[in-house]
């Protein structure tokens, strides 16, 4: 970032407050932290922008940041109906990995993982990315074979993977029940050592702050209620704070993709479903990695606050409710205790849900729509948090150039009609099975 | 817990049912153009509000039923029997006879939605 360029003296107070460092932290602590300023502005809506991004989640904010930083498009507004990061960005279990098999997915998610690796430095904001490793457990010979194949396919795409046998899993995750008596005996696992977790809110805040510093307006409490379309081309956006003129629009509203696309009369191959997660009371560090079992529908890690964070499958029915029902929580709790008997006496503190944009093949949609200059980024299913940097990066390219980058060329909305779907799971057009 | 009023068995807990998705899709006639199949296989209205949807009462009568449920509140607004082969001459999941149907929507899915397969990446967060 070029904030220090120009004639500004380096020690100019207002300027140096903007850049976080050990030095500013030490200096401000001597001043009793009274002089910190907000990390981004609260501008009012201008009548006209070059680009409007709908949705102030991680994806929308990252898109705005990369538009400003890499494509020189700074006349950008992010329109958020609530507060930034209050959607799925602030509700997810933050697992980051790139262990995909299909080439399009592997390349895209690996690109995203590489961006994660430099993100805190790039944004000058600590997103607390912790590459503590993600292991997926296998409970059958078939699964071991599938994992061997998946690991090999990852390696062919230059992505780290390691097939672990049962002893190696036991060593890696000592509290995991790997005994013969386990409810779901563990045969081994597939490890991605570079995978891990990050602090969800910090991702939204870090991108917001960095985008704001480059001139992007972030307007919260501003819901998009319609699009102005002239001769098949979007020319404006209607919001609860008035209408604006725009040249291009990027929609990144996750679970609300269908609704917002519907404002432009575009129907998407997406169903909205609720996914829940929950945390236990905080305890001392006991889980050092992310451990997942697709077969018994449970993923588990420990937050930096000490809570054990648990997630599983969708509730399974269409929902916009941002809350789910108890059967899934019961199921995930049972699975977690079967995997980690030591957790059995922890109390659950709170649970929540988010609206998942489930596509018909389980892969995202990033590209053009039938409306000219209206671009869509959605269909993130369970896994969009890990995609945040990569998604913003390719979406910014797509909006700036009017054409997808090669990394998202396979994610076009037209792939369903042409039959070139990206069905990692082989589940077919049943959104709740991806 | 959702309580679903099965027209055959009465009100039962959600765990007795499997979800079958949007019940408003109509299967195109054989030989319909590709766009019709694309629309049927892939596109969904995905409303926020009342949604007409299939549920299979596997823990009870074993029949497909049609439920109207609000996707914003989860309130179950009603349920009705599915038309099956006995009363419409239409095989579940398809229009073998190609006859027009009286009611909105086609038959229920041919089989319950398969349980998620978990050998690969999805469902792992
Ligand atoms: C419980 C749970 C666990 C998850 N676990 C993982 C995980 O472990 N790993 C992983 O990679 N992913 C995970 N995900 C998925 C991930 O959270 C999402 O895919 C990702 O955060 C989507 O980011 P986003 O920026 O697109 O969406 P969001 O953060 O949801 O942002 C979209 C924004 O658009 C706004 N909006 C909507 N409609 C309008 C409108 N009309 N006008 C203006 N603004 C609007 C919303 O208010 C929202 O802030 C999980 C999700 C959930 C719910
Ligand atoms: Zn019944």
Coordinates of C-alpha atoms and ligand atoms in Angstrom, one line a residue:
Chain A
X1 CA 0.0 0.0 0.0
X2 CA 1.3 3.4 -0.9
X3 CA -0.1 5.4 2.0
X4 CA 3.4 6.7 2.9
X5 CA 4.1 8.1 -0.6
X6 CA 4.1 11.8 -1.3
X7 CA 5.3 14.6 0.8
X8 CA 3.7 13.4 4.1
X9 CA 6.4 13.2 6.7
X10 CA 6.6 9.7 8.1
X11 CA 5.8 10.7 11.6
X12 CA 2.7 12.7 10.7
X13 CA 0.4 11.7 13.5
X14 CA -2.8 11.1 11.5
X15 CA -0.9 9.1 8.8
X16 CA 1.1 6.9 11.2
X17 CA -2.0 6.1 13.2
X18 CA -3.3 4.5 10.1
X19 CA -0.5 1.9 9.9
X20 CA -0.5 -0.6 12.7
X21 CA 2.8 -1.7 14.0
X22 CA 4.5 -2.7 17.2
X23 CA 5.7 0.9 17.4
X24 CA 2.2 2.5 17.2
X25 CA 1.0 0.0 19.7
X26 CA 3.7 0.8 22.2
X27 CA 3.3 4.6 21.6
X28 CA -0.5 4.5 22.0
X29 CA -0.4 2.3 25.0
X30 CA 1.8 5.0 26.7
X31 CA -1.1 7.4 25.8
X32 CA -3.6 5.0 27.3
X33 CA -5.1 4.1 24.0
X34 CA -7.1 7.3 23.8
X35 CA -6.1 8.4 20.4
X36 CA -6.9 5.4 18.2
X37 CA -9.2 6.4 15.3
X38 CA -11.8 4.2 13.6
X39 CA -10.5 1.7 11.2
X40 CA -12.7 2.8 8.4
X41 CA -15.0 5.8 7.6
X42 CA -18.8 5.9 7.7
X43 CA -19.4 7.9 4.4
X44 CA -22.8 8.8 3.1
X45 CA -23.8 7.5 -0.3
X46 CA -22.7 9.5 -3.3
X47 CA -25.0 9.7 -6.3
X48 CA -22.7 8.0 -8.7
X49 CA -19.9 5.3 -8.5
X50 CA -18.0 3.3 -11.1
X51 CA -18.6 0.1 -9.3
X52 CA -21.1 -1.0 -6.7
X53 CA -20.5 -4.2 -4.7
X54 CA -23.7 -5.6 -3.1
X55 CA -22.9 -7.3 0.2
X56 CA -20.3 -6.3 2.8
X57 CA -19.2 -9.8 3.8
X58 CA -15.6 -11.0 3.3
X59 CA -16.1 -11.6 -0.4
X60 CA -17.6 -8.2 -1.2
X61 CA -15.0 -6.3 0.9
X62 CA -12.1 -8.3 -0.6
X63 CA -13.5 -7.6 -4.1
X64 CA -13.5 -3.9 -3.4
X65 CA -10.0 -4.0 -1.9
X66 CA -8.5 -5.9 -4.9
X67 CA -10.4 -3.6 -7.4
X68 CA -8.7 -0.6 -5.8
X69 CA -5.4 -2.2 -5.2
X70 CA -4.7 -4.3 -8.2
X71 CA -7.0 -2.7 -10.9
X72 CA -6.8 1.0 -10.0
X73 CA -10.6 1.1 -9.7
X74 CA -11.1 3.2 -6.5
X75 CA -14.5 4.8 -7.2
X76 CA -16.2 1.8 -5.5
X77 CA -19.0 1.5 -3.0
X78 CA -19.8 -1.5 -0.9
X79 CA -23.5 -1.6 0.0
X80 CA -24.3 -3.7 3.1
X81 CA -27.8 -4.1 4.4
X82 CA -26.7 -4.8 8.0
X83 CA -23.2 -4.4 9.4
X84 CA -20.1 -5.7 7.6
X85 CA -19.2 -9.3 8.4
X86 CA -22.6 -9.9 10.1
X87 CA -23.5 -12.6 7.5
X88 CA -21.8 -15.9 7.0
X89 CA -18.4 -14.3 7.4
X90 CA -19.1 -13.8 11.1
X91 CA -20.9 -17.1 11.5
X92 CA -18.6 -19.8 10.1
X93 CA -16.2 -22.3 11.6
X94 CA -13.3 -20.7 9.7
X95 CA -11.8 -23.9 8.3
X96 CA -9.3 -23.0 5.5
X97 CA -8.0 -25.7 3.2
X98 CA -7.4 -26.4 -0.5
X99 CA -7.9 -30.2 -0.6
X100 CA -10.0 -30.4 -3.7
X101 CA -9.7 -32.9 -6.5
X102 CA -11.2 -31.2 -9.6
X103 CA -8.6 -29.1 -11.4
X104 CA -10.7 -25.9 -11.4
X105 CA -11.4 -26.2 -7.7
X106 CA -7.9 -27.2 -6.8
X107 CA -6.3 -24.3 -8.6
X108 CA -8.8 -21.7 -7.3
X109 CA -8.7 -22.8 -3.7
X110 CA -4.9 -23.2 -3.7
X111 CA -4.6 -19.6 -5.1
X112 CA -6.8 -18.5 -2.2
X113 CA -4.7 -20.4 0.3
X114 CA -1.6 -18.7 -1.0
X115 CA -3.2 -15.3 -0.6
X116 CA -4.1 -16.3 3.0
X117 CA -0.5 -17.0 3.7
X118 CA 0.4 -13.4 3.0
X119 CA -2.8 -11.7 4.0
X120 CA -2.0 -10.2 7.4
X121 CA 1.0 -8.5 6.0
X122 CA -0.8 -7.4 2.8
X123 CA -3.7 -5.9 4.8
X124 CA -1.5 -4.6 7.7
X125 CA -4.1 -6.3 9.9
X126 CA -3.7 -9.5 11.9
X127 CA -6.3 -12.0 10.5
X128 CA -4.8 -14.5 12.9
X129 CA -4.4 -17.1 10.1
X130 CA -3.1 -20.2 11.9
X131 CA -1.9 -23.1 9.7
X132 CA -2.4 -25.7 12.3
X133 CA -3.3 -28.4 9.9
X134 CA -6.6 -30.0 8.8
X135 CA -7.1 -33.7 8.9
X136 CA -10.0 -35.6 7.5
X137 CA -10.7 -39.0 9.1
X138 CA -11.3 -42.2 7.2
X139 CA -13.5 -44.9 8.8
X140 CA -13.5 -47.5 6.1
X141 CA -11.2 -49.1 3.5
X142 CA -13.2 -47.5 0.7
X143 CA -12.6 -44.1 2.3
X144 CA -8.9 -44.7 2.7
X145 CA -8.7 -45.6 -1.0
X146 CA -10.7 -42.4 -1.9
X147 CA -8.4 -40.3 0.3
X148 CA -5.3 -41.8 -1.3
X149 CA -6.6 -40.9 -4.7
X150 CA -7.7 -37.4 -3.5
X151 CA -4.2 -36.8 -1.9
X152 CA -2.5 -37.9 -5.1
X153 CA -4.7 -35.6 -7.2
X154 CA -3.9 -32.7 -4.8
X155 CA -0.2 -33.4 -5.2
X156 CA -0.5 -33.4 -9.0
X157 CA -1.9 -29.9 -8.6
X158 CA 1.1 -28.9 -6.4
X159 CA -0.9 -28.9 -3.2
X160 CA 0.4 -30.5 0.0
X161 CA -1.2 -33.6 1.3
X162 CA -0.2 -36.5 3.5
X163 CA -2.0 -39.8 3.9
X164 CA -1.9 -40.9 7.5
X165 CA -2.4 -44.4 8.9
X166 CA -4.1 -45.0 12.2
X167 CA -1.0 -44.7 14.3
X168 CA 0.0 -41.4 12.6
X169 CA -3.5 -40.0 13.3
X170 CA -3.3 -41.1 16.9
X171 CA 0.0 -39.3 17.3
X172 CA -1.3 -36.2 15.5
X173 CA -4.5 -36.0 17.5
X174 CA -3.8 -37.7 20.8
X175 CA -7.2 -37.1 22.4
X176 CA -9.0 -38.6 19.4
X177 CA -10.4 -42.1 20.1
X178 CA -8.5 -44.3 17.7
X179 CA -9.0 -47.5 19.6
X180 CA -10.7 -50.6 18.2
X181 CA -13.7 -49.8 20.5
X182 CA -14.4 -46.4 19.0
X183 CA -17.9 -45.9 17.9
X184 CA -16.6 -45.1 14.4
X185 CA -13.2 -46.8 14.2
X186 CA -10.5 -44.6 12.6
X187 CA -8.5 -46.2 9.9
X188 CA -6.4 -43.2 8.9
X189 CA -6.8 -39.7 7.5
X190 CA -5.8 -37.2 4.9
X191 CA -3.8 -34.3 6.3
X192 CA -3.3 -30.9 4.7
X193 CA -0.7 -29.3 6.9
X194 CA -1.0 -25.9 5.4
X195 CA -4.7 -25.8 6.2
X196 CA -6.0 -24.1 9.3
X197 CA -8.2 -21.4 10.7
X198 CA -8.4 -17.6 10.9
X199 CA -10.3 -15.0 12.9
X200 CA -13.5 -14.5 10.9
X201 CA -14.3 -10.9 12.0
X202 CA -10.7 -9.8 11.4
X203 CA -11.0 -10.8 7.8
X204 CA -14.0 -8.5 7.3
X205 CA -12.5 -5.7 9.3
X206 CA -9.0 -6.1 7.7
X207 CA -10.3 -5.9 4.2
X208 CA -12.7 -3.1 5.1
X209 CA -9.9 -1.0 6.6
X210 CA -7.5 -1.6 3.7
X211 CA -10.2 -0.9 1.1
X212 CA -11.3 2.2 2.9
X213 CA -7.8 3.5 3.0
X214 CA -7.7 3.2 -0.8
X215 CA -10.8 5.3 -1.2
X216 CA -13.6 2.7 -1.2
X217 CA -16.8 3.8 0.4
X218 CA -18.4 1.3 2.8
X219 CA -22.0 2.1 3.4
X220 CA -23.7 0.0 6.1
X221 CA -27.4 -0.3 6.9
X222 CA -28.0 0.1 3.2
X223 CA -30.0 -2.6 1.6
X224 CA -30.2 -3.0 -2.2
X225 CA -33.8 -3.2 -3.2
X226 CA -33.6 -3.1 -7.0
X227 CA -31.6 -2.6 -10.1
X228 CA -32.1 -0.1 -12.9
X229 CA -31.7 -2.0 -16.2
X230 CA -31.7 -0.3 -19.5
X231 CA -31.6 -2.3 -22.7
X232 CA -30.3 -5.4 -20.9
X233 CA -27.5 -3.5 -19.2
X234 CA -27.4 -2.4 -15.5
X235 CA -27.1 1.3 -15.0
X236 CA -28.1 1.9 -11.4
X237 CA -28.9 0.4 -8.0
X238 CA -31.8 1.2 -5.8
X239 CA -31.2 1.1 -2.1
X240 CA -32.9 2.0 1.2
X241 CA -30.7 5.1 1.2
X242 CA -31.6 6.2 -2.3
X243 CA -30.7 5.3 -5.9
X244 CA -27.2 5.5 -7.4
X245 CA -25.9 5.4 -10.9
X246 CA -23.2 2.9 -11.6
X247 CA -21.2 1.5 -14.5
X248 CA -20.8 -2.0 -13.0
X249 CA -22.3 -4.0 -10.2
X250 CA -20.9 -7.1 -8.4
X251 CA -23.3 -9.1 -6.2
X252 CA -21.7 -11.0 -3.3
X253 CA -24.5 -11.7 -0.9
X254 CA -24.1 -15.5 -0.2
X255 CA -27.3 -16.9 1.1
X256 CA -29.3 -14.1 -0.4
X257 CA -28.0 -14.6 -3.9
X258 CA -31.3 -15.9 -5.2
X259 CA -33.2 -12.9 -3.8
X260 CA -30.8 -10.3 -5.1
X261 CA -30.5 -11.9 -8.5
X262 CA -34.2 -12.1 -8.6
X263 CA -34.3 -8.2 -8.4
X264 CA -32.8 -8.4 -11.9
X265 CA -35.2 -11.2 -12.9
X266 CA -32.3 -13.7 -13.0
X267 CA -33.1 -17.2 -11.6
X268 CA -30.1 -19.0 -10.2
X269 CA -29.3 -22.7 -9.8
X270 CA -29.2 -22.2 -6.1
X271 CA -31.2 -23.2 -3.0
X272 CA -30.7 -21.4 0.4
X273 CA -30.2 -23.8 3.3
X274 CA -29.4 -23.3 7.0
X275 CA -26.1 -24.5 8.4
X276 CA -25.5 -24.4 12.2
X277 CA -22.4 -24.3 14.4
X278 CA -22.0 -24.1 18.1
X279 CA -19.3 -23.7 20.8
X280 CA -18.7 -25.1 24.3
X281 CA -17.5 -23.2 27.3
X282 CA -13.9 -22.2 27.0
X283 CA -11.2 -24.6 28.3
X284 CA -7.4 -24.7 28.2
X285 CA -5.8 -25.7 24.9
X286 CA -6.6 -29.3 24.1
X287 CA -7.2 -29.5 20.4
X288 CA -4.2 -28.3 18.3
X289 CA -5.5 -29.1 14.8
X290 CA -8.8 -29.1 12.9
X291 CA -10.2 -32.6 12.8
X292 CA -13.1 -33.4 10.5
X293 CA -15.0 -36.5 9.7
X294 CA -17.2 -36.2 6.6
X295 CA -18.5 -39.7 7.2
X296 CA -20.0 -38.9 10.7
X297 CA -20.7 -35.3 9.8
X298 CA -18.6 -33.4 12.3
X299 CA -15.8 -30.9 12.2
X300 CA -14.1 -29.7 15.3
X301 CA -11.4 -27.2 16.4
X302 CA -10.6 -25.0 19.3
X303 CA -10.8 -21.3 19.1
X304 CA -8.2 -18.9 20.5
X305 CA -10.6 -18.1 23.3
X306 CA -10.6 -21.8 24.3
X307 CA -14.1 -22.7 23.1
X308 CA -14.5 -26.0 21.3
X309 CA -16.1 -25.1 18.0
X310 CA -18.3 -27.7 16.4
X311 CA -20.1 -27.9 13.0
X312 CA -21.8 -30.5 10.9
X313 CA -24.2 -30.9 8.0
X314 CA -27.0 -28.7 6.9
X315 CA -30.4 -29.0 8.6
X316 CA -31.4 -30.1 5.1
X317 CA -34.4 -28.0 4.1
X318 CA -34.7 -24.6 2.4
X319 CA -34.3 -21.8 4.9
X320 CA -33.5 -18.1 5.2
X321 CA -34.0 -18.2 9.0
X322 CA -30.3 -17.9 10.2
X323 CA -31.3 -20.5 12.8
X324 CA -31.8 -24.2 12.8
X325 CA -33.2 -27.0 14.8
X326 CA -32.0 -29.2 17.6
X327 CA -31.7 -32.6 15.8
X328 CA -28.5 -31.5 14.0
X329 CA -27.0 -30.1 17.2
X330 CA -27.7 -33.4 18.9
X331 CA -26.2 -35.4 16.0
X332 CA -23.1 -33.3 15.9
X333 CA -22.7 -33.5 19.7
X334 CA -22.9 -37.2 19.6
X335 CA -20.4 -37.4 16.8
X336 CA -18.0 -35.1 18.6
X337 CA -18.2 -37.1 21.8
X338 CA -17.7 -40.3 19.9
X339 CA -14.6 -38.9 18.3
X340 CA -13.4 -37.1 21.5
X341 CA -14.8 -38.8 24.6
X342 CA -12.9 -36.1 26.7
X343 CA -15.4 -33.5 25.5
X344 CA -18.4 -35.3 27.0
X345 CA -18.8 -33.1 30.0
X346 CA -18.3 -29.7 28.3
X347 CA -21.4 -27.5 28.2
X348 CA -22.6 -25.9 25.0
X349 CA -22.6 -22.2 25.4
X350 CA -24.4 -21.0 22.2
X351 CA -25.4 -22.1 18.7
X352 CA -26.2 -20.1 15.6
X353 CA -27.0 -20.6 11.9
X354 CA -26.2 -19.0 8.6
X355 CA -27.9 -19.1 5.2
X356 CA -25.9 -21.2 2.8
X357 CA -26.1 -20.6 -0.9
X358 CA -26.1 -24.2 -2.1
X359 CA -25.5 -24.7 -5.8
X360 CA -26.6 -27.6 -7.9
X361 CA -23.1 -29.0 -8.2
X362 CA -21.6 -27.8 -5.0
X363 CA -19.1 -25.4 -6.6
X364 CA -19.4 -21.6 -6.6
X365 CA -20.6 -19.3 -9.4
X366 CA -18.3 -16.3 -10.2
X367 CA -18.9 -14.5 -13.4
X368 CA -21.2 -12.8 -15.7
X369 CA -25.0 -12.8 -15.7
X370 CA -27.4 -12.4 -18.6
X371 CA -27.6 -8.7 -17.6
X372 CA -24.6 -6.8 -19.0
X373 CA -22.3 -5.3 -16.4
X374 CA -24.0 -7.2 -13.6
X375 CA -21.7 -9.8 -12.2
X376 CA -22.4 -12.5 -9.6
X377 CA -20.3 -14.1 -6.9
X378 CA -22.2 -16.8 -4.9
X379 CA -23.0 -20.4 -4.4
X380 CA -20.4 -20.9 -1.7
X381 CA -22.1 -23.8 0.0
X382 CA -20.3 -24.9 3.1
X383 CA -16.9 -23.6 2.1
X384 CA -16.8 -20.0 1.2
X385 CA -14.8 -18.6 4.1
X386 CA -11.6 -20.3 2.9
X387 CA -12.3 -18.8 -0.5
X388 CA -12.5 -15.2 0.7
X389 CA -9.2 -13.8 -0.6
X390 CA -9.3 -15.9 -3.9
X391 CA -12.9 -15.0 -4.5
X392 CA -12.3 -11.3 -4.1
X393 CA -9.2 -11.5 -6.2
X394 CA -10.9 -13.2 -9.2
X395 CA -14.1 -11.3 -8.8
X396 CA -12.3 -8.0 -8.9
X397 CA -10.5 -9.1 -12.1
X398 CA -13.9 -10.2 -13.6
X399 CA -15.5 -6.8 -12.8
X400 CA -12.5 -4.7 -13.9
X401 CA -12.1 -6.6 -17.2
X402 CA -15.7 -7.6 -17.9
X403 CA -14.4 -11.2 -18.4
X404 CA -13.4 -13.9 -15.9
X405 CA -9.9 -14.6 -15.0
X406 CA -8.7 -18.1 -16.0
X407 CA -9.0 -19.1 -12.3
X408 CA -12.7 -18.6 -12.4
X409 CA -13.4 -19.3 -16.0
X410 CA -14.9 -22.7 -15.0
X411 CA -17.3 -21.1 -12.5
X412 CA -19.6 -19.5 -15.0
X413 CA -23.3 -19.4 -14.5
X414 CA -23.7 -21.0 -17.9
X415 CA -22.0 -24.3 -16.9
X416 CA -25.2 -25.9 -15.8
X417 CA -26.9 -25.4 -19.2
X418 CA -23.8 -26.7 -21.0
X419 CA -23.4 -29.6 -18.7
X420 CA -19.9 -28.7 -17.6
X421 CA -20.7 -28.9 -13.9
X422 CA -18.0 -29.1 -11.2
X423 CA -19.4 -31.7 -8.9
X424 CA -16.6 -32.5 -6.5
X425 CA -18.9 -34.8 -4.5
X426 CA -20.6 -36.6 -7.4
X427 CA -24.0 -35.9 -5.8
X428 CA -25.8 -34.5 -8.7
X429 CA -28.3 -31.6 -8.7
X430 CA -29.4 -32.1 -5.1
X431 CA -28.2 -29.0 -3.3
X432 CA -28.6 -30.3 0.2
X433 CA -26.3 -33.2 -0.5
X434 CA -23.2 -31.2 -1.5
Chain B
X1 CA -37.9 -29.4 15.9
X2 CA -40.3 -29.0 13.1
X3 CA -43.7 -30.7 13.5
X4 CA -45.1 -31.8 10.2
X5 CA -48.8 -32.7 9.9
X6 CA -48.7 -35.8 7.7
X7 CA -52.1 -36.0 6.0
X8 CA -52.0 -39.8 6.6
X9 CA -50.6 -40.1 10.1
X10 CA -51.1 -36.7 11.9
X11 CA -48.5 -34.4 13.3
X12 CA -45.1 -36.0 13.6
X13 CA -41.6 -34.8 14.4
X14 CA -39.2 -33.7 11.7
X15 CA -36.8 -36.6 12.3
X16 CA -39.4 -39.1 10.9
X17 CA -39.2 -37.3 7.5
X18 CA -36.6 -36.9 4.7
X19 CA -36.6 -33.7 2.6
X20 CA -37.3 -33.9 -1.1
X21 CA -37.0 -30.3 -2.2
X22 CA -39.1 -28.0 -4.3
X23 CA -42.5 -29.5 -5.2
X24 CA -43.4 -27.0 -7.8
X25 CA -41.1 -28.2 -10.6
X26 CA -42.8 -29.9 -13.5
X27 CA -41.0 -32.6 -15.4
X28 CA -41.0 -31.6 -19.1
X29 CA -42.4 -34.0 -21.6
X30 CA -40.0 -36.4 -23.3
X31 CA -38.3 -34.7 -26.1
X32 CA -38.8 -31.2 -24.6
X33 CA -36.0 -28.7 -25.6
X34 CA -32.8 -28.5 -23.6
X35 CA -33.8 -25.2 -22.0
X36 CA -36.9 -26.9 -20.5
X37 CA -34.7 -29.6 -19.0
X38 CA -32.2 -27.1 -17.7
X39 CA -35.0 -25.2 -16.1
X40 CA -36.4 -28.4 -14.5
X41 CA -33.1 -29.9 -13.3
X42 CA -31.2 -26.9 -12.2
X43 CA -33.3 -23.7 -11.6
X44 CA -35.2 -23.1 -8.3
X45 CA -37.5 -20.3 -7.3
X46 CA -35.9 -20.5 -3.8
X47 CA -38.4 -18.2 -2.2
X48 CA -38.0 -16.5 1.1
X49 CA -41.5 -17.1 2.5
X50 CA -44.0 -19.9 1.7
X51 CA -42.4 -22.9 -0.1
X52 CA -44.1 -25.9 -1.4
X53 CA -41.9 -28.9 -0.9
X54 CA -41.7 -32.7 -0.8
X55 CA -41.2 -34.6 2.4
X56 CA -41.0 -38.4 2.6
X57 CA -42.6 -39.8 5.8
X58 CA -40.1 -42.7 6.1
X59 CA -40.7 -43.2 9.8
X60 CA -44.5 -43.4 9.4
X61 CA -46.7 -44.2 6.4
X62 CA -43.7 -44.3 4.0
X63 CA -45.5 -41.9 1.6
X64 CA -44.4 -38.7 -0.1
X65 CA -46.4 -35.7 1.0
X66 CA -46.4 -32.0 0.0
X67 CA -45.8 -29.5 2.7
X68 CA -46.1 -25.7 2.6
X69 CA -43.6 -24.2 5.0
X70 CA -42.3 -20.6 5.4
X71 CA -38.6 -20.6 4.7
X72 CA -38.1 -17.3 6.7
X73 CA -39.8 -18.5 9.9
X74 CA -39.9 -22.3 9.5
X75 CA -43.6 -22.2 10.3
X76 CA -45.4 -25.2 8.7
X77 CA -48.5 -23.8 6.9
X78 CA -50.1 -26.9 5.7
X79 CA -49.6 -30.4 4.2
X80 CA -51.4 -32.4 1.5
X81 CA -51.0 -35.9 0.1
X82 CA -49.0 -36.2 -3.1
X83 CA -50.8 -37.4 -6.2
X84 CA -49.4 -40.8 -6.9
X85 CA -49.8 -43.4 -9.6
X86 CA -53.2 -44.5 -8.3
X87 CA -55.1 -41.3 -8.7
X88 CA -53.5 -39.6 -11.6
X89 CA -51.9 -42.3 -13.8
X90 CA -48.6 -40.6 -13.3
X91 CA -45.6 -42.5 -12.0
X92 CA -43.8 -40.8 -9.2
X93 CA -41.0 -38.7 -10.4
X94 CA -42.0 -38.7 -14.0
X95 CA -44.8 -38.4 -16.5
X96 CA -44.7 -41.7 -18.1
X97 CA -48.0 -41.2 -19.8
X98 CA -47.2 -37.6 -20.6
X99 CA -50.7 -36.7 -19.5
X100 CA -51.3 -33.2 -18.2
X101 CA -51.6 -33.1 -14.4
X102 CA -54.4 -31.5 -12.6
X103 CA -52.4 -30.0 -9.8
X104 CA -49.4 -27.8 -9.8
X105 CA -46.2 -29.7 -9.7
X106 CA -45.1 -33.1 -10.9
X107 CA -44.8 -36.3 -9.0
X108 CA -42.6 -36.6 -6.0
X109 CA -38.9 -37.4 -6.5
X110 CA -38.4 -41.0 -7.7
X111 CA -36.3 -41.8 -4.7
X112 CA -35.5 -40.0 -1.5
X113 CA -32.7 -37.6 -1.9
X114 CA -29.6 -39.7 -1.4
X115 CA -27.7 -39.2 1.9
X116 CA -24.6 -37.0 1.4
X117 CA -21.6 -39.1 0.3
X118 CA -18.7 -38.0 2.4
X119 CA -15.6 -39.3 0.7
X120 CA -14.6 -36.0 -0.7
X121 CA -14.3 -32.3 0.2
X122 CA -17.8 -31.1 0.8
X123 CA -19.3 -31.0 4.2
X124 CA -15.9 -30.6 5.8
X125 CA -16.4 -26.9 6.6
Ligands
LIG1 C1 -22.2 -22.3 10.4 C2 -21.3 -22.1 9.2 C3 -20.1 -22.7 9.2 C4 -19.3 -22.5 8.1 N1 -18.0 -23.1 8.1 C5 -17.1 -22.8 7.1 C6 -15.8 -23.3 7.2 O1 -15.4 -23.9 8.2 N2 -14.9 -23.0 6.2 C7 -15.3 -22.3 5.1 O2 -14.5 -22.1 4.2 N3 -16.6 -21.8 5.0 C8 -17.5 -22.0 6.0 N4 -18.8 -21.5 5.9 C9 -19.2 -20.8 4.7 C10 -18.8 -19.4 4.7 O3 -19.1 -18.8 5.9 C11 -19.4 -18.5 3.6 O4 -19.4 -19.3 2.4 C12 -18.7 -17.2 3.4 O5 -18.5 -16.6 4.6 C13 -19.5 -16.4 2.5 O6 -18.9 -15.0 2.5 P1 -19.7 -13.9 1.8 O7 -18.9 -12.7 2.0 O8 -20.0 -14.3 0.4 O9 -21.1 -13.8 2.6 P2 -21.6 -13.1 3.9 O10 -20.6 -12.9 4.9 O11 -22.9 -13.7 4.2 O12 -21.9 -11.6 3.3 C14 -23.0 -11.3 2.4 C15 -23.5 -10.0 2.9 O13 -24.5 -9.6 2.0 C16 -25.5 -8.8 2.7 N5 -26.7 -8.7 1.9 C17 -27.6 -9.6 1.6 N6 -28.6 -9.1 0.9 C18 -28.3 -7.8 0.7 C19 -28.9 -6.7 0.0 N7 -30.1 -6.9 -0.7 N8 -28.4 -5.5 0.0 C20 -27.2 -5.3 0.6 N9 -26.5 -6.3 1.3 C21 -27.1 -7.5 1.3 C22 -25.6 -9.6 4.0 O14 -26.1 -8.8 5.0 C23 -24.2 -10.1 4.3 O15 -23.5 -9.3 5.2 C24 -19.7 -21.7 7.0 C25 -20.9 -21.1 7.0 C26 -21.8 -21.3 8.2 C27 -23.1 -20.6 8.2
LIG2 ZN1 -47.3 -40.3 7.3

